[in-house]
Amino acid sequence: MSLETAQQQVEKISEQIRQYNHEYYVLDQPSVPDAEYDRLMRELIAIETEFPALKSIDSPSQKVGGEALKAFTQVTHQLPMLSLDNVFSQEEWQAFVTRINDRLASSKTLAFCAEPKLDGLAVSLRYEQGVLVQAATRGDGTTGENITENIRTIKSIPLKLMGTDYPAVLEVRGEVFMPKASFEQLNERAKAKGEKVFANPRNAAAGSLRQLDSKITAQRNLAFYAYGIGYVSDEGQAWLADSHFARLNQLKTVGMPMCPEVKFLANASECEAFYQDILNKRDALSYEIDGTVLKVDDIALQQQLGFVARAPRWATAYKFPAQEEITLLEDVEFQVGRTGAITPVARLKPVFVGGVTVSNATLHNQDEIDRLGLQKGDTVVIRRAGDVIPQVVSVVVERRPDDATPVVFPNACPVCDSPVTKPEGEAVLRCTGGLICGAQRKEAIKHFASRKAFDVDGLGDKLVEQLVDENLIATPADLFDLNELQFSSLERMGKKSAEKLVASLETAKKTTLAKFIYALGIREVGEATAANLANHYLTLDAVQQANRESLQSVSDVGEVVANNIATFFAQETNLAVIEKLLNAGVTWPALAVKSADEQPLTDQTFVLTGTLSQMGRNEAKAKLQALGAKVSGSVSAKTHYLVAGEKAGSKLTKAQDLGVTVLTEQDLVDLLSKHEA
């Protein structure tokens, strides 16, 4: 075969395969059996193998995967990839519609575009002259990861758009997901090989998209549905329809697959019916969903409504209620936390609920167990909503077996056998062993090394447990006595890792007074309280010497917390650990009394919610506190400002209802810049 003939054959076969893909994935009307499709694909690959120069980036053969990458590069979205706010009830949905009408100052009936909320990963696909040239994850909404090679392997995504009627540059937004059947097959293969299975289809899709070897992605049978349009080149603006639903159909005509459940709805009441319909057929769908997405259909109205923080005002996710399932309570075990709290944990017969297999659930304390009337051997109802820790909701008493037994709390610590106590006014039992208790010791050191405390890079939970079990450390201060040889002697710890860890510990010695206080693990002294103590007393000595009355003059410190702080600094063992830390070289910059000019946000209360991409919530909190502001975790009538980042949820709604001033992340950046200048 000559090169010219081969080129003609490649073009002919490629066009035929694209047509078959369109029929199969977009129209859902395949015209040939799979065997014919496979025969054409093998023929195409054979010709391209003989004539490598004919293999183009938009060839259907590229869906088998290419050479493995060493890392993903970053992609900046020309238009931000926005997330969605949520509603969880009919009342919240109606409030959403009311807010839209109020903002538009109109009682005109609104039409909506509705679709199931796919449980996958949002991606953007950039086509230039009809050819797929780049694919990226959402990331933080501004910057994502370049996953082009992996996206090319997804059969339902066209490498070249159909026809010729499309803009020179067209960015398609949509969701990559793993169908239920593919997920089950993937896990069955993993089980057969003795490998770890994926918890749910979303995790499987995420893991598949982030494979550096696209050949692995190609084996995972991912799918894609388009849900919108991002950037479009200037000359293509006239191509765009003025309706969201119509735009999705435009995408369909150029070969993009669209969820078959997407509908145009004439009014808000039809959205309620759509929500119920999708909820009823949820289990019958071939893909996982966790709600519906409802969008104002008129593009001009979308633009008029605009955005709040990093979410559009014209769209929301109407989420399904928490998922529940019935299973068996096989046992109740007791865990010991950092502060000695003894927490009951339900050990359950594994059950699939809320998208994951659940085998444990929190029981909180004795009061909760009494409220439930729970006994070992009971049949229980488990609830899991989103990423919330699974909970035991109720007991199916009529299924209680004759051999069910009461849940009895221990009189001694299950780890160190020290006596347990129930402090007055508390609902939890506590071990009195302190650092002689292995569990408390481990948790205290994990807390000390955590990101918000000393931030010791490389010192993970498993390593801390090894160090304590090998009797190499008993307190956080002992970490600074360890050398590379001791670290490298541990299981799965090489010489390089040991060197890095020693270097991380050396770096961690330079901290702040607030972080030092927080790292000590004093009961009920979190980041904000630690910062308030540091800013109030300025030195560690002053904090240590403060009496209970003085401590209660600090913002957010009441009688109980003041007692916890004073008790901590009165114990010789704690003072010895502090002295050893200081002798090891732990230092922080000296603090000075700040004038009113240096703390212009004094008496101002801020609440941070959602994801802040430019600096992160921890950094934002620290900067606000440095300017004198109080940063609270909850919205109330006393809140002055709510800073709403990406995925801002119920706090934003409450702030709007209370009339609290809402700031975007950029508003916060501008405010900080103004006062820091």
XYZ file of C-alpha atoms in Angstrom:
677
model
C 0.000 0.000 0.000
C 1.330 3.416 -0.958
C 1.457 6.318 1.501
C -1.237 8.134 -0.493
C -3.565 5.116 -0.437
C -2.860 4.578 3.270
C -3.749 8.204 4.023
C -7.046 7.861 2.159
C -7.835 4.679 4.086
C -6.987 6.268 7.456
C -9.247 9.247 6.738
C -12.083 7.031 5.547
C -11.904 4.592 8.466
C -11.456 7.384 11.041
C -14.534 9.174 9.775
C -16.520 5.947 9.870
C -15.439 5.201 13.463
C -16.326 8.746 14.543
C -19.778 8.270 13.049
C -20.230 4.988 14.893
C -19.074 6.640 18.142
C -21.627 9.411 17.615
C -24.403 6.889 17.003
C -23.435 4.841 20.053
C -22.624 7.492 22.677
C -24.683 10.506 21.610
C -27.692 9.194 19.696
C -27.862 5.867 21.574
C -28.654 4.215 18.208
C -25.746 1.979 17.139
C -26.046 0.921 13.522
C -23.419 -1.861 13.543
C -22.503 -4.601 16.022
C -19.437 -4.251 18.245
C -17.557 -6.784 16.130
C -17.690 -4.500 13.095
C -16.518 -1.535 15.163
C -13.630 -3.591 16.560
C -12.650 -4.784 13.055
C -12.408 -1.203 11.791
C -10.365 -0.134 14.824
C -7.872 -2.982 14.322
C -7.572 -2.063 10.651
C -6.894 1.572 11.504
C -4.241 0.678 14.080
C -2.552 -1.684 11.619
C -2.255 1.048 8.966
C -0.996 3.630 11.487
C 1.578 1.143 12.752
C 2.894 0.671 9.206
C 2.740 4.409 8.471
C 3.417 6.199 11.845
C 3.350 9.645 10.232
C -0.368 9.197 9.577
C -1.247 8.924 13.284
C -2.802 12.285 14.255
C -3.779 13.526 17.723
C -7.474 13.223 16.816
C -7.208 9.654 15.539
C -9.722 7.248 17.161
C -6.784 4.934 17.856
C -5.482 7.361 20.483
C -8.130 6.101 22.916
C -5.939 3.130 23.848
C -3.499 5.354 25.795
C -0.018 6.722 25.137
C 3.290 6.899 26.933
C 3.195 7.343 30.717
C 3.668 10.875 32.089
C 6.055 11.790 34.891
C 3.699 14.396 36.384
C 0.634 16.494 35.587
C 1.175 20.106 34.554
C -1.044 23.006 35.641
C -3.727 24.619 33.482
C -5.238 28.054 34.110
C -8.914 28.219 33.100
C -9.716 31.161 30.845
C -13.105 31.321 32.545
C -13.338 30.063 36.152
C -14.922 26.655 36.662
C -17.592 27.444 39.234
C -19.003 25.073 41.810
C -22.616 24.996 42.996
C -24.420 25.942 46.163
C -26.802 23.329 47.564
C -30.392 23.124 48.735
C -31.671 20.133 50.713
C -35.425 20.648 51.044
C -38.488 22.006 49.301
C -38.353 25.075 51.554
C -34.714 25.788 50.645
C -35.500 25.307 46.951
C -38.403 27.762 47.152
C -36.158 30.218 49.018
C -33.620 29.905 46.188
C -36.294 30.735 43.597
C -37.520 33.655 45.711
C -33.992 35.092 45.934
C -33.697 34.911 42.143
C -37.007 36.683 41.597
C -36.123 39.327 44.184
C -32.779 39.992 42.526
C -34.404 40.209 39.100
C -37.189 42.370 40.585
C -39.602 40.325 38.525
C -42.523 37.980 39.065
C -42.082 36.531 35.590
C -42.221 32.743 35.411
C -38.726 31.319 35.149
C -37.828 28.375 32.910
C -35.099 25.969 34.013
C -32.716 23.434 32.539
C -32.623 20.380 34.804
C -30.294 17.375 34.978
C -29.209 14.672 37.419
C -26.218 15.615 39.568
C -23.627 13.101 38.463
C -21.275 11.800 41.140
C -18.054 12.244 39.178
C -15.381 14.833 38.413
C -15.848 18.128 36.600
C -13.526 18.662 33.632
C -13.079 21.165 30.825
C -12.354 20.128 27.234
C -10.800 22.677 24.869
C -11.355 22.223 21.145
C -9.481 24.291 18.588
C -10.659 24.066 14.985
C -12.736 21.110 16.170
C -9.824 19.095 17.546
C -9.409 18.257 21.243
C -6.170 19.966 22.292
C -6.463 20.166 26.095
C -8.408 18.713 28.994
C -8.179 19.831 32.609
C -9.695 19.133 36.006
C -11.632 21.825 37.853
C -8.919 22.105 40.525
C -9.583 25.178 42.649
C -11.777 26.710 39.956
C -8.970 28.872 38.596
C -6.184 26.322 38.103
C -6.543 22.619 37.341
C -4.388 19.721 36.184
C -3.705 18.858 32.561
C -5.247 15.409 32.042
C -5.423 15.527 28.243
C -3.791 12.149 27.639
C -6.197 10.397 29.987
C -9.270 12.168 28.622
C -8.323 11.026 25.118
C -8.895 7.416 26.218
C -12.574 7.956 27.126
C -14.591 6.489 24.286
C -17.568 8.834 24.606
C -15.423 11.987 24.244
C -14.830 12.915 20.584
C -11.249 13.728 19.667
C -12.696 15.691 16.758
C -16.080 17.457 16.684
C -18.760 16.391 14.219
C -19.498 18.529 11.178
C -18.060 21.993 10.566
C -20.463 24.334 12.395
C -18.667 25.245 15.624
C -16.458 28.080 16.958
C -12.716 28.142 16.299
C -12.194 27.713 20.050
C -14.856 25.912 22.060
C -14.485 24.848 25.683
C -16.899 22.155 26.807
C -17.605 21.643 30.509
C -18.856 18.311 31.790
C -18.563 15.408 34.196
C -16.396 12.315 33.933
C -17.873 9.369 35.769
C -17.646 5.602 36.037
C -20.840 3.681 35.230
C -22.040 1.322 37.957
C -21.392 -1.770 35.853
C -17.815 -0.675 35.099
C -17.239 0.046 38.781
C -18.412 -3.421 39.786
C -16.232 -5.065 37.143
C -13.209 -3.026 38.220
C -13.617 -4.069 41.846
C -14.182 -7.703 40.889
C -10.876 -7.695 38.990
C -9.159 -6.054 41.954
C -10.542 -8.670 44.353
C -9.391 -11.482 42.082
C -5.856 -10.062 42.159
C -5.942 -9.446 45.916
C -5.744 -5.686 45.344
C -7.524 -2.899 47.208
C -11.031 -2.152 45.915
C -12.432 1.336 45.335
C -14.974 2.666 47.844
C -17.355 4.126 45.244
C -17.591 5.016 41.542
C -16.524 8.599 42.136
C -13.280 7.522 43.818
C -12.708 5.037 41.034
C -13.199 7.736 38.403
C -10.906 10.148 40.255
C -8.208 7.511 40.633
C -8.499 6.580 36.980
C -8.235 10.168 35.728
C -5.126 10.790 37.831
C -3.158 7.857 36.458
C 0.142 8.997 34.988
C -0.075 6.044 32.608
C -3.023 6.689 30.289
C -3.062 3.022 29.262
C -4.420 2.254 32.731
C -7.088 4.935 32.333
C -8.076 3.406 29.006
C -8.895 0.120 30.761
C -11.263 1.731 33.270
C -14.227 2.360 30.929
C -14.970 5.916 32.033
C -17.821 7.942 30.558
C -18.596 11.633 30.063
C -21.642 13.882 29.841
C -21.453 17.548 28.850
C -23.317 20.031 31.059
C -22.257 23.452 29.756
C -19.973 25.696 27.764
C -16.954 27.601 29.043
C -14.731 29.853 26.952
C -15.699 30.505 23.333
C -13.598 32.560 20.917
C -14.972 35.984 19.954
C -16.129 35.011 16.510
C -18.027 32.061 17.984
C -20.255 34.159 20.255
C -22.879 34.491 17.534
C -23.006 30.670 17.316
C -24.165 30.355 20.910
C -27.867 29.902 21.617
C -29.576 32.161 24.174
C -30.914 29.166 26.147
C -28.896 26.806 28.364
C -30.892 23.789 27.181
C -30.438 24.841 23.558
C -26.687 25.158 24.111
C -26.547 21.585 25.368
C -28.318 20.483 22.203
C -25.773 22.466 20.166
C -23.054 20.448 21.878
C -24.941 17.275 21.051
C -25.006 18.161 17.347
C -21.204 18.445 17.269
C -20.762 15.052 18.938
C -20.737 15.701 22.683
C -22.685 13.171 24.766
C -25.425 14.628 26.963
C -27.196 12.942 29.871
C -30.497 11.558 28.498
C -32.326 12.743 31.626
C -31.641 16.445 30.924
C -34.893 18.382 30.490
C -36.240 21.847 29.771
C -38.743 22.803 32.478
C -41.211 25.626 32.031
C -41.379 26.696 35.684
C -40.098 26.086 39.228
C -42.922 23.704 40.153
C -41.863 21.391 37.324
C -38.419 21.318 38.954
C -39.982 19.748 42.055
C -41.578 17.044 39.919
C -38.294 16.468 38.085
C -36.444 16.128 41.388
C -38.932 13.515 42.634
C -38.862 11.624 39.336
C -35.058 11.384 39.338
C -35.045 10.399 43.018
C -37.493 7.582 42.274
C -35.464 6.204 39.382
C -32.068 6.775 41.083
C -31.308 3.098 41.687
C -32.308 2.153 38.139
C -29.896 4.603 36.500
C -26.634 3.212 35.151
C -24.584 5.852 36.985
C -24.388 7.230 40.532
C -26.092 10.534 41.310
C -26.609 12.470 44.529
C -29.242 14.981 43.514
C -30.373 17.176 40.669
C -28.916 20.374 39.178
C -31.361 23.151 38.316
C -30.272 26.124 36.201
C -32.108 29.228 35.019
C -32.401 28.523 31.297
C -32.278 32.069 29.913
C -28.611 33.004 29.339
C -29.333 36.731 29.565
C -30.910 36.199 32.988
C -27.926 34.083 34.046
C -25.644 36.984 33.203
C -27.921 39.432 35.010
C -27.963 37.263 38.154
C -24.190 36.818 38.163
C -22.257 35.054 40.892
C -21.765 34.991 44.644
C -18.297 33.988 45.810
C -17.354 31.192 43.398
C -20.854 29.901 42.619
C -23.534 31.153 40.235
C -26.706 32.713 41.616
C -28.653 31.174 38.730
C -28.024 27.494 39.527
C -28.147 25.179 42.504
C -27.767 21.504 43.339
C -30.976 20.150 44.871
C -29.433 17.305 46.878
C -31.136 14.065 47.789
C -31.784 13.327 51.466
C -29.249 11.389 53.502
C -29.095 7.761 52.496
C -29.956 5.140 55.055
C -29.528 1.393 55.300
C -30.172 -1.398 57.791
C -27.395 -3.570 59.162
C -26.289 -5.513 62.237
C -24.415 -4.097 65.237
C -21.842 -6.820 65.838
C -19.923 -5.175 68.680
C -19.095 -1.911 70.451
C -15.443 -1.048 71.014
C -13.919 1.857 72.932
C -11.263 4.207 71.549
C -9.103 6.579 73.593
C -8.438 10.044 72.196
C -5.715 12.646 72.752
C -7.409 14.181 75.780
C -8.321 10.803 77.272
C -11.907 10.841 76.010
C -13.227 7.279 75.759
C -15.496 7.046 72.724
C -17.722 4.087 71.836
C -17.491 2.951 68.205
C -20.067 0.689 66.565
C -18.609 -2.267 64.676
C -21.145 -3.087 61.986
C -21.760 -5.834 59.514
C -20.444 -4.060 56.376
C -23.178 -2.356 54.385
C -23.127 -0.134 51.286
C -24.711 3.240 52.060
C -24.177 6.782 50.825
C -21.773 5.598 48.141
C -19.350 3.719 50.407
C -19.117 0.480 52.349
C -19.617 1.292 56.035
C -18.353 -1.001 58.808
C -17.923 1.525 61.655
C -20.090 4.322 63.021
C -19.771 6.809 65.847
C -21.870 6.376 68.987
C -20.593 9.533 70.724
C -21.154 8.718 74.416
C -23.228 6.891 77.024
C -26.075 9.398 76.722
C -26.399 8.683 73.003
C -26.420 4.912 73.576
C -29.089 5.323 76.254
C -31.130 7.527 73.910
C -31.009 4.868 71.202
C -31.649 2.031 73.665
C -28.851 0.208 71.877
C -27.666 -3.328 72.598
C -25.010 -5.519 70.991
C -26.612 -7.741 68.362
C -29.289 -5.182 67.459
C -30.395 -4.442 63.932
C -29.770 -0.724 63.403
C -30.469 1.982 60.852
C -27.296 3.673 59.535
C -27.257 7.066 57.889
C -24.491 8.571 55.800
C -24.870 11.935 54.043
C -22.047 13.023 51.758
C -18.735 12.947 53.599
C -20.352 12.985 57.048
C -19.198 10.264 59.450
C -21.769 7.405 59.444
C -24.215 7.500 62.341
C -26.490 5.005 64.034
C -29.916 6.618 63.657
C -32.190 4.136 65.391
C -32.692 0.571 66.568
C -35.137 -1.837 64.943
C -36.315 -3.168 68.309
C -38.662 -5.785 66.854
C -35.633 -7.538 65.328
C -33.682 -7.711 68.592
C -32.354 -11.270 69.119
C -32.702 -13.127 72.404
C -28.925 -13.075 72.948
C -28.580 -9.269 72.628
C -26.448 -7.792 75.417
C -26.260 -4.289 76.958
C -23.383 -1.954 76.088
C -21.249 -1.633 79.226
C -18.691 1.185 79.504
C -15.308 0.244 80.991
C -14.253 1.137 84.536
C -10.611 1.169 83.422
C -8.913 2.517 80.293
C -8.961 -0.175 77.562
C -5.392 0.809 76.603
C -3.460 1.462 79.842
C -5.871 0.117 82.479
C -5.840 3.425 84.376
C -9.051 4.420 86.200
C -11.622 6.345 84.169
C -13.572 9.341 85.379
C -16.578 11.367 84.216
C -15.912 15.048 84.908
C -18.845 17.015 86.226
C -20.896 18.589 83.468
C -19.426 16.355 80.734
C -21.039 13.488 78.850
C -17.794 11.573 78.170
C -15.656 9.262 80.244
C -11.940 10.043 80.373
C -8.829 7.990 81.056
C -6.794 9.447 83.924
C -3.517 7.949 82.682
C -2.278 11.001 80.765
C 0.965 10.337 78.896
C 1.420 6.942 80.551
C -1.506 5.888 78.352
C -0.153 4.728 74.993
C -3.241 5.919 73.116
C -3.113 9.431 74.571
C 0.629 9.575 74.007
C 0.247 8.668 70.336
C -2.608 11.088 69.761
C -0.789 13.900 71.594
C 2.288 13.472 69.398
C 0.182 13.252 66.222
C -1.496 16.511 67.232
C 1.859 18.144 67.985
C 3.226 17.230 64.539
C 0.032 18.091 62.628
C -0.124 20.742 59.910
C -1.763 23.400 62.081
C 0.712 22.839 64.924
C 4.422 22.147 64.285
C 3.743 20.906 60.744
C 6.445 18.207 60.692
C 6.537 17.077 57.070
C 6.893 13.308 56.744
C 5.824 12.411 60.289
C 2.603 10.550 59.579
C 0.301 8.733 61.978
C 1.746 5.285 61.275
C 5.274 6.497 61.936
C 4.252 8.085 65.238
C 2.667 4.795 66.293
C 5.873 2.922 65.414
C 8.017 5.355 67.390
C 5.819 5.011 70.477
C 5.515 1.223 70.157
C 9.315 0.927 69.863
C 9.656 3.096 73.005
C 11.742 5.627 71.081
C 9.563 8.540 72.190
C 7.185 9.233 75.065
C 6.491 12.964 74.596
C 6.561 15.388 71.663
C 9.876 16.791 72.901
C 11.524 13.383 72.407
C 11.129 13.774 68.648
C 14.012 16.260 68.583
C 16.372 13.718 70.218
C 16.046 11.237 67.355
C 18.680 10.922 64.648
C 18.731 9.572 61.100
C 19.967 6.149 62.209
C 17.045 5.678 64.591
C 14.515 6.730 61.971
C 16.041 4.573 59.221
C 15.883 1.507 61.478
C 12.090 1.624 61.391
C 9.990 -0.469 59.029
C 9.569 1.071 55.535
C 11.859 3.962 56.427
C 14.845 4.441 54.114
C 17.941 6.577 54.555
C 16.654 9.429 52.374
C 13.308 9.531 54.163
C 15.125 9.588 57.499
C 17.307 12.483 56.352
C 14.264 14.456 55.182
C 12.456 13.845 58.448
C 15.384 15.053 60.552
C 15.550 18.148 58.337
C 11.776 18.680 58.746
C 12.108 18.519 62.530
C 14.882 21.083 62.399
C 12.729 23.378 60.255
C 9.759 22.887 62.584
C 11.707 24.378 65.495
C 10.982 27.836 64.078
C 7.334 28.425 64.899
C 5.044 31.036 66.473
C 3.869 31.385 70.049
C 0.274 30.728 68.978
C 1.216 27.498 67.192
C 3.377 26.422 70.134
C 0.465 26.840 72.547
C -1.900 25.034 70.176
C 0.585 22.167 69.689
C 0.708 21.490 73.436
C -2.738 19.940 73.144
C -4.422 21.700 76.058
C -8.045 20.589 76.245
C -10.428 22.868 74.347
C -7.627 25.220 73.273
C -7.927 25.346 69.513
C -6.180 27.574 66.988
C -8.267 30.667 67.694
C -7.939 30.398 71.490
C -4.193 29.775 71.208
C -3.846 32.885 69.032
C -5.902 34.926 71.512
C -3.690 33.776 74.397
C -0.531 34.657 72.470
C -1.803 38.096 71.440
C -3.069 38.847 74.953
C -0.031 37.759 76.997
C 2.711 38.121 74.326
C 5.080 35.655 76.076
C 4.907 32.002 77.104
C 5.963 32.864 80.660
C 3.023 35.224 81.017
C 0.600 32.539 79.796
C 2.070 30.000 82.226
C 1.842 32.398 85.183
C -1.700 33.599 84.469
C -4.324 32.649 87.045
C -7.863 31.535 86.244
C -9.335 35.010 86.727
C -6.789 36.589 84.403
C -7.293 33.885 81.779
C -11.021 34.595 81.644
C -10.265 38.138 80.483
C -8.956 36.669 77.198
C -11.390 36.596 74.274
C -13.175 33.200 73.964
C -11.789 31.891 77.284
C -14.500 30.996 79.788
C -14.356 29.330 83.179
C -13.950 25.762 81.860
C -11.198 26.612 79.357
C -9.408 28.814 81.917
C -9.425 25.879 84.325
C -8.039 23.548 81.626
C -5.198 25.991 80.848
C -4.282 26.622 84.480
C -4.389 22.907 85.293
C -2.155 22.079 82.332
C 0.552 24.565 83.317
C 0.392 23.448 86.971
C 1.501 19.901 86.113
C 5.233 19.227 86.448
C 5.233 16.676 83.633
C 3.891 19.267 81.180
C 6.386 21.911 82.316
C 9.204 19.386 81.838
C 8.094 18.756 78.242
C 7.965 22.506 77.554
C 11.438 23.006 79.025
C 12.811 20.176 76.903
C 11.260 21.690 73.757
C 12.846 25.057 74.468
C 16.211 23.431 75.227
C 15.952 21.588 71.887
C 15.951 24.967 70.134
C 12.254 25.651 69.547
C 11.871 29.406 69.046
C 9.394 31.988 67.782
C 9.483 35.708 66.987
C 8.887 38.026 69.930
C 5.478 39.679 70.040
C 4.911 43.312 70.869
C 1.827 45.197 72.014
C -0.034 46.410 68.937
C -1.552 49.852 68.680
C -5.086 50.517 67.492
C -3.646 51.511 64.115
C -1.981 48.099 63.827
C -5.218 46.279 64.693
C -7.891 48.137 62.697
C -10.267 45.142 62.703
C -10.542 44.933 66.503
C -14.115 44.104 67.610
C -14.984 42.889 64.105
C -16.178 39.259 63.840
C -15.541 37.296 60.638
C -16.697 33.832 59.571
C -14.871 31.970 56.804
C -16.702 29.345 54.760
C -16.007 27.397 51.594
C -12.631 26.985 49.904
C -10.349 30.009 49.530
C -8.024 29.423 46.585
C -5.720 32.459 46.800
C -4.463 31.951 50.346
C -6.385 29.182 52.112
C -8.612 29.562 55.157
C -5.850 29.040 57.715
C -3.735 31.831 56.251
C -6.775 34.095 55.933
C -7.688 33.444 59.565
C -4.162 34.232 60.732
C -4.064 37.493 58.767
C -7.439 38.601 60.093
C -6.442 37.796 63.668
C -3.178 39.700 63.224
C -5.291 42.741 62.396
C -7.335 42.293 65.571
C -10.376 40.536 64.120
C -12.181 37.695 65.814
C -12.673 34.673 63.516
C -15.649 32.556 64.523
C -16.767 29.160 63.301
C -20.489 29.945 63.223
C -22.751 32.674 61.847
C -24.903 34.704 64.240
C -26.496 38.135 64.489
C -23.174 39.316 65.981
C -21.219 38.348 62.848
C -19.995 41.399 60.947
C -18.687 39.702 57.779
C -18.940 36.287 56.136
C -16.188 35.470 53.637
C -17.644 33.003 51.132
C -15.226 30.834 49.184
C -15.920 28.000 46.752
C -18.633 25.541 47.866
C -19.962 27.898 50.519
C -23.047 26.176 51.925
C -25.458 26.638 54.799
C -23.393 29.353 56.508
C -23.773 31.543 53.444
C -27.533 31.012 53.385
C -27.798 31.847 57.084
C -25.660 34.971 56.643
C -27.903 36.159 53.803
C -31.010 35.507 55.906
C -29.526 37.497 58.838
C -28.414 40.358 56.629
C -24.716 39.759 57.352
C -22.347 41.431 54.888
C -20.972 38.784 52.504
C -17.468 39.208 51.089
C -15.980 37.327 48.172
C -12.443 36.041 48.451
C -11.275 38.978 46.333
C -13.047 41.368 48.703
C -11.068 39.815 51.573
C -7.783 40.059 49.664
C -8.473 43.747 48.962
C -9.375 44.375 52.624
C -6.205 42.709 53.885
C -4.068 44.543 51.325
C -5.542 47.855 52.412
C -4.715 47.323 56.093
C -1.399 45.539 55.594
C -0.038 48.265 53.328
